[in-house]
Amino acid sequence: MADDKKHAEIDAALVRQLAEILNETDLTEVEVERGELRIRVAREVTVNAAPVQYAAAPALVAAPAAAAAPVSMPSDPATIVARAGEEVKSPMVGTAYLQPSPEAAPFVQSGDKVKKGQTLLIVEAMKTMNPIQAPRDGVVADILVGDGQPVEFGEPLVLLEA
């Protein structure tokens, strides 16, 4: 019994440490094994509209400037958002995959109509496949990453149009 109680105390402390690691690193899952003890802490990552709105707000301000001088700032991200649509960004560092397996069809292609919550692609991080879902209904304007391409946190993956 005393051994069980000792493991329970260690488990709680370890779980807290693992949860802190998740928060500090933006990971979605972490797992630790010590002998027979195995602890996995995971959290669900959803792509919500709030971060996208922050990116879209400057585009509204920059749109008149972009219309006045489209040639002078073609690489400006705000100009690209204003012309192409809403960016769906990577919530983590990992590797993007456009289809569920190498021999399968892609989740989506440019021009496809998608529904809110539909999987657009997956980002693999630490051997965990994380589906990246459409934040709203729309049309895939462009896929900005290649299959098997490394991606950074906040990197635009897909552009959605209304």
mmCIF file of C-alpha atoms in Angstrom:
data_model
loop_
_atom_site.group_PDB
_atom_site.id
_atom_site.type_symbol
_atom_site.label_atom_id
_atom_site.label_comp_id
_atom_site.label_asym_id
_atom_site.label_seq_id
_atom_site.Cartn_x
_atom_site.Cartn_y
_atom_site.Cartn_z
ATOM 1 C CA MET A 1 0.000 0.000 0.000
ATOM 2 C CA ALA A 2 2.750 2.463 0.915
ATOM 3 C CA ASP A 3 4.343 1.759 -2.481
ATOM 4 C CA ASP A 4 1.047 2.570 -4.260
ATOM 5 C CA LYS A 5 0.696 5.838 -2.346
ATOM 6 C CA LYS A 6 4.279 6.816 -3.239
ATOM 7 C CA HIS A 7 3.563 6.187 -6.961
ATOM 8 C CA ALA A 8 0.358 8.247 -6.740
ATOM 9 C CA GLU A 9 2.297 11.226 -5.344
ATOM 10 C CA ILE A 10 4.967 10.877 -8.012
ATOM 11 C CA ASP A 11 2.290 10.576 -10.708
ATOM 12 C CA ALA A 12 0.602 13.849 -9.713
ATOM 13 C CA ALA A 13 3.873 15.767 -9.681
ATOM 14 C CA LEU A 14 4.937 14.239 -12.985
ATOM 15 C CA VAL A 15 1.586 15.004 -14.582
ATOM 16 C CA ARG A 16 1.895 18.638 -13.477
ATOM 17 C CA GLN A 17 5.404 18.841 -14.930
ATOM 18 C CA LEU A 18 4.248 17.305 -18.211
ATOM 19 C CA ALA A 19 1.303 19.716 -18.400
ATOM 20 C CA GLU A 20 3.704 22.630 -17.895
ATOM 21 C CA ILE A 21 5.881 21.293 -20.716
ATOM 22 C CA LEU A 22 2.832 21.187 -23.006
ATOM 23 C CA ASN A 23 1.963 24.792 -22.179
ATOM 24 C CA GLU A 24 5.506 26.073 -22.539
ATOM 25 C CA THR A 25 6.261 24.325 -25.848
ATOM 26 C CA ASP A 26 2.869 24.296 -27.626
ATOM 27 C CA LEU A 27 3.137 20.517 -27.983
ATOM 28 C CA THR A 28 -0.107 18.558 -28.191
ATOM 29 C CA GLU A 29 1.091 15.418 -26.433
ATOM 30 C CA VAL A 30 3.935 14.175 -24.249
ATOM 31 C CA GLU A 31 4.513 10.682 -22.866
ATOM 32 C CA VAL A 32 6.945 9.394 -20.222
ATOM 33 C CA GLU A 33 7.783 5.827 -19.223
ATOM 34 C CA ARG A 34 9.585 4.867 -16.029
ATOM 35 C CA GLY A 35 9.682 1.137 -15.581
ATOM 36 C CA GLU A 36 6.076 -0.045 -15.482
ATOM 37 C CA LEU A 37 4.778 3.490 -14.997
ATOM 38 C CA ARG A 38 3.655 5.160 -18.213
ATOM 39 C CA ILE A 39 2.049 8.610 -18.252
ATOM 40 C CA ARG A 40 0.661 10.352 -21.338
ATOM 41 C CA VAL A 41 -0.605 13.924 -21.183
ATOM 42 C CA ALA A 42 -2.350 15.325 -24.259
ATOM 43 C CA ARG A 43 -4.487 18.272 -25.177
ATOM 44 C CA GLU A 44 -6.793 18.941 -28.068
ATOM 45 C CA VAL A 45 -5.650 21.633 -30.464
ATOM 46 C CA THR A 46 -8.292 23.454 -32.429
ATOM 47 C CA VAL A 47 -7.789 26.106 -35.020
ATOM 48 C CA ASN A 48 -10.136 28.883 -34.026
ATOM 49 C CA ALA A 49 -11.047 32.101 -35.753
ATOM 50 C CA ALA A 50 -9.368 34.415 -33.220
ATOM 51 C CA PRO A 51 -5.749 34.100 -34.462
ATOM 52 C CA VAL A 52 -6.921 34.350 -38.059
ATOM 53 C CA GLN A 53 -8.853 37.522 -37.260
ATOM 54 C CA TYR A 54 -5.680 39.096 -35.895
ATOM 55 C CA ALA A 55 -3.981 38.388 -39.231
ATOM 56 C CA ALA A 56 -6.978 39.584 -41.231
ATOM 57 C CA ALA A 57 -7.425 42.879 -39.356
ATOM 58 C CA PRO A 58 -4.186 44.431 -40.684
ATOM 59 C CA ALA A 59 -5.197 43.283 -44.170
ATOM 60 C CA LEU A 60 -8.288 45.478 -44.005
ATOM 61 C CA VAL A 61 -6.116 48.443 -43.123
ATOM 62 C CA ALA A 62 -3.538 47.560 -45.786
ATOM 63 C CA ALA A 63 -6.061 46.819 -48.544
ATOM 64 C CA PRO A 64 -6.391 50.432 -49.778
ATOM 65 C CA ALA A 65 -2.605 50.760 -49.936
ATOM 66 C CA ALA A 66 -2.384 47.428 -51.752
ATOM 67 C CA ALA A 67 -4.950 48.579 -54.319
ATOM 68 C CA ALA A 68 -3.098 51.864 -54.827
ATOM 69 C CA ALA A 69 0.320 50.263 -55.316
ATOM 70 C CA PRO A 70 0.052 46.508 -55.916
ATOM 71 C CA VAL A 71 3.462 46.278 -57.587
ATOM 72 C CA SER A 72 5.414 48.029 -54.825
ATOM 73 C CA MET A 73 4.607 45.507 -52.070
ATOM 74 C CA PRO A 74 3.743 42.110 -53.598
ATOM 75 C CA SER A 75 5.455 40.141 -50.825
ATOM 76 C CA ASP A 76 3.673 41.989 -47.993
ATOM 77 C CA PRO A 77 1.677 39.325 -46.056
ATOM 78 C CA ALA A 78 -1.187 41.755 -45.440
ATOM 79 C CA THR A 79 -1.510 42.339 -49.182
ATOM 80 C CA ILE A 80 -1.508 38.607 -49.888
ATOM 81 C CA VAL A 81 -4.244 38.006 -47.297
ATOM 82 C CA ALA A 82 -6.338 40.845 -48.749
ATOM 83 C CA ARG A 83 -6.153 39.379 -52.248
ATOM 84 C CA ALA A 84 -6.162 35.637 -51.609
ATOM 85 C CA GLY A 85 -8.319 34.885 -48.531
ATOM 86 C CA GLU A 86 -8.102 33.833 -44.903
ATOM 87 C CA GLU A 87 -4.947 32.030 -43.775
ATOM 88 C CA VAL A 88 -5.212 28.780 -41.840
ATOM 89 C CA LYS A 89 -1.975 28.660 -39.843
ATOM 90 C CA SER A 90 -0.028 25.828 -38.270
ATOM 91 C CA PRO A 91 -0.659 25.555 -34.520
ATOM 92 C CA MET A 92 2.704 23.810 -34.043
ATOM 93 C CA VAL A 93 6.109 22.964 -35.452
ATOM 94 C CA GLY A 94 6.054 19.728 -37.421
ATOM 95 C CA THR A 95 5.735 18.165 -40.850
ATOM 96 C CA ALA A 96 2.733 18.824 -43.082
ATOM 97 C CA TYR A 97 1.053 15.964 -44.918
ATOM 98 C CA LEU A 98 -1.600 16.640 -47.534
ATOM 99 C CA GLN A 99 -3.095 13.135 -47.508
ATOM 100 C CA PRO A 100 -3.739 10.511 -44.817
ATOM 101 C CA SER A 101 -1.256 8.056 -46.389
ATOM 102 C CA PRO A 102 1.188 8.162 -49.333
ATOM 103 C CA GLU A 103 -1.147 6.245 -51.641
ATOM 104 C CA ALA A 104 -4.349 8.078 -50.618
ATOM 105 C CA ALA A 105 -5.958 11.089 -52.281
ATOM 106 C CA PRO A 106 -5.261 14.527 -50.741
ATOM 107 C CA PHE A 107 -7.624 15.773 -48.035
ATOM 108 C CA VAL A 108 -8.399 18.857 -50.158
ATOM 109 C CA GLN A 109 -7.254 20.536 -53.363
ATOM 110 C CA SER A 110 -7.393 24.128 -54.579
ATOM 111 C CA GLY A 111 -10.953 24.971 -55.549
ATOM 112 C CA ASP A 112 -12.570 22.434 -53.190
ATOM 113 C CA LYS A 113 -15.516 23.579 -51.068
ATOM 114 C CA VAL A 114 -14.964 22.736 -47.403
ATOM 115 C CA LYS A 115 -17.145 22.736 -44.307
ATOM 116 C CA LYS A 116 -16.176 24.032 -40.874
ATOM 117 C CA GLY A 117 -14.270 21.290 -39.038
ATOM 118 C CA GLN A 118 -13.298 19.396 -42.211
ATOM 119 C CA THR A 119 -9.675 18.190 -42.216
ATOM 120 C CA LEU A 120 -7.542 20.235 -44.609
ATOM 121 C CA LEU A 121 -4.234 18.452 -43.911
ATOM 122 C CA ILE A 122 -2.324 16.979 -40.998
ATOM 123 C CA VAL A 123 0.757 18.177 -39.140
ATOM 124 C CA GLU A 124 2.871 15.446 -37.601
ATOM 125 C CA ALA A 125 4.679 16.481 -34.436
ATOM 126 C CA MET A 126 6.596 13.983 -32.320
ATOM 127 C CA LYS A 127 4.977 11.029 -34.128
ATOM 128 C CA THR A 128 1.476 12.351 -33.429
ATOM 129 C CA MET A 129 -0.764 13.183 -36.392
ATOM 130 C CA ASN A 130 -2.679 16.410 -35.718
ATOM 131 C CA PRO A 131 -5.553 17.203 -38.086
ATOM 132 C CA ILE A 132 -5.726 20.827 -39.195
ATOM 133 C CA GLN A 133 -9.381 21.670 -39.660
ATOM 134 C CA ALA A 134 -11.199 24.372 -41.581
ATOM 135 C CA PRO A 135 -12.172 27.167 -39.173
ATOM 136 C CA ARG A 136 -15.273 27.917 -41.273
ATOM 137 C CA ASP A 137 -17.087 26.961 -44.470
ATOM 138 C CA GLY A 138 -15.345 28.187 -47.600
ATOM 139 C CA VAL A 139 -13.381 27.358 -50.720
ATOM 140 C CA VAL A 140 -9.718 26.339 -50.704
ATOM 141 C CA ALA A 141 -8.049 29.202 -52.587
ATOM 142 C CA ASP A 142 -4.529 27.805 -52.308
ATOM 143 C CA ILE A 143 -2.469 25.199 -50.463
ATOM 144 C CA LEU A 144 0.709 26.940 -49.338
ATOM 145 C CA VAL A 145 2.788 23.921 -48.254
ATOM 146 C CA GLY A 146 3.994 20.789 -49.957
ATOM 147 C CA ASP A 147 3.490 17.223 -48.817
ATOM 148 C CA GLY A 148 6.176 16.253 -46.300
ATOM 149 C CA GLN A 149 7.293 19.878 -45.868
ATOM 150 C CA PRO A 150 8.516 21.031 -42.438
ATOM 151 C CA VAL A 151 6.326 23.822 -41.027
ATOM 152 C CA GLU A 152 6.796 26.349 -38.241
ATOM 153 C CA PHE A 153 4.340 27.532 -35.603
ATOM 154 C CA GLY A 154 2.072 30.194 -37.143
ATOM 155 C CA GLU A 155 3.125 29.401 -40.718
ATOM 156 C CA PRO A 156 0.252 29.797 -43.229
ATOM 157 C CA LEU A 157 -0.789 26.383 -44.559
ATOM 158 C CA VAL A 158 -3.990 26.993 -46.548
ATOM 159 C CA LEU A 159 -5.880 30.025 -47.852
ATOM 160 C CA LEU A 160 -9.683 29.939 -47.605
ATOM 161 C CA GLU A 161 -12.074 32.143 -49.535
ATOM 162 C CA ALA A 162 -15.717 32.772 -48.625
#
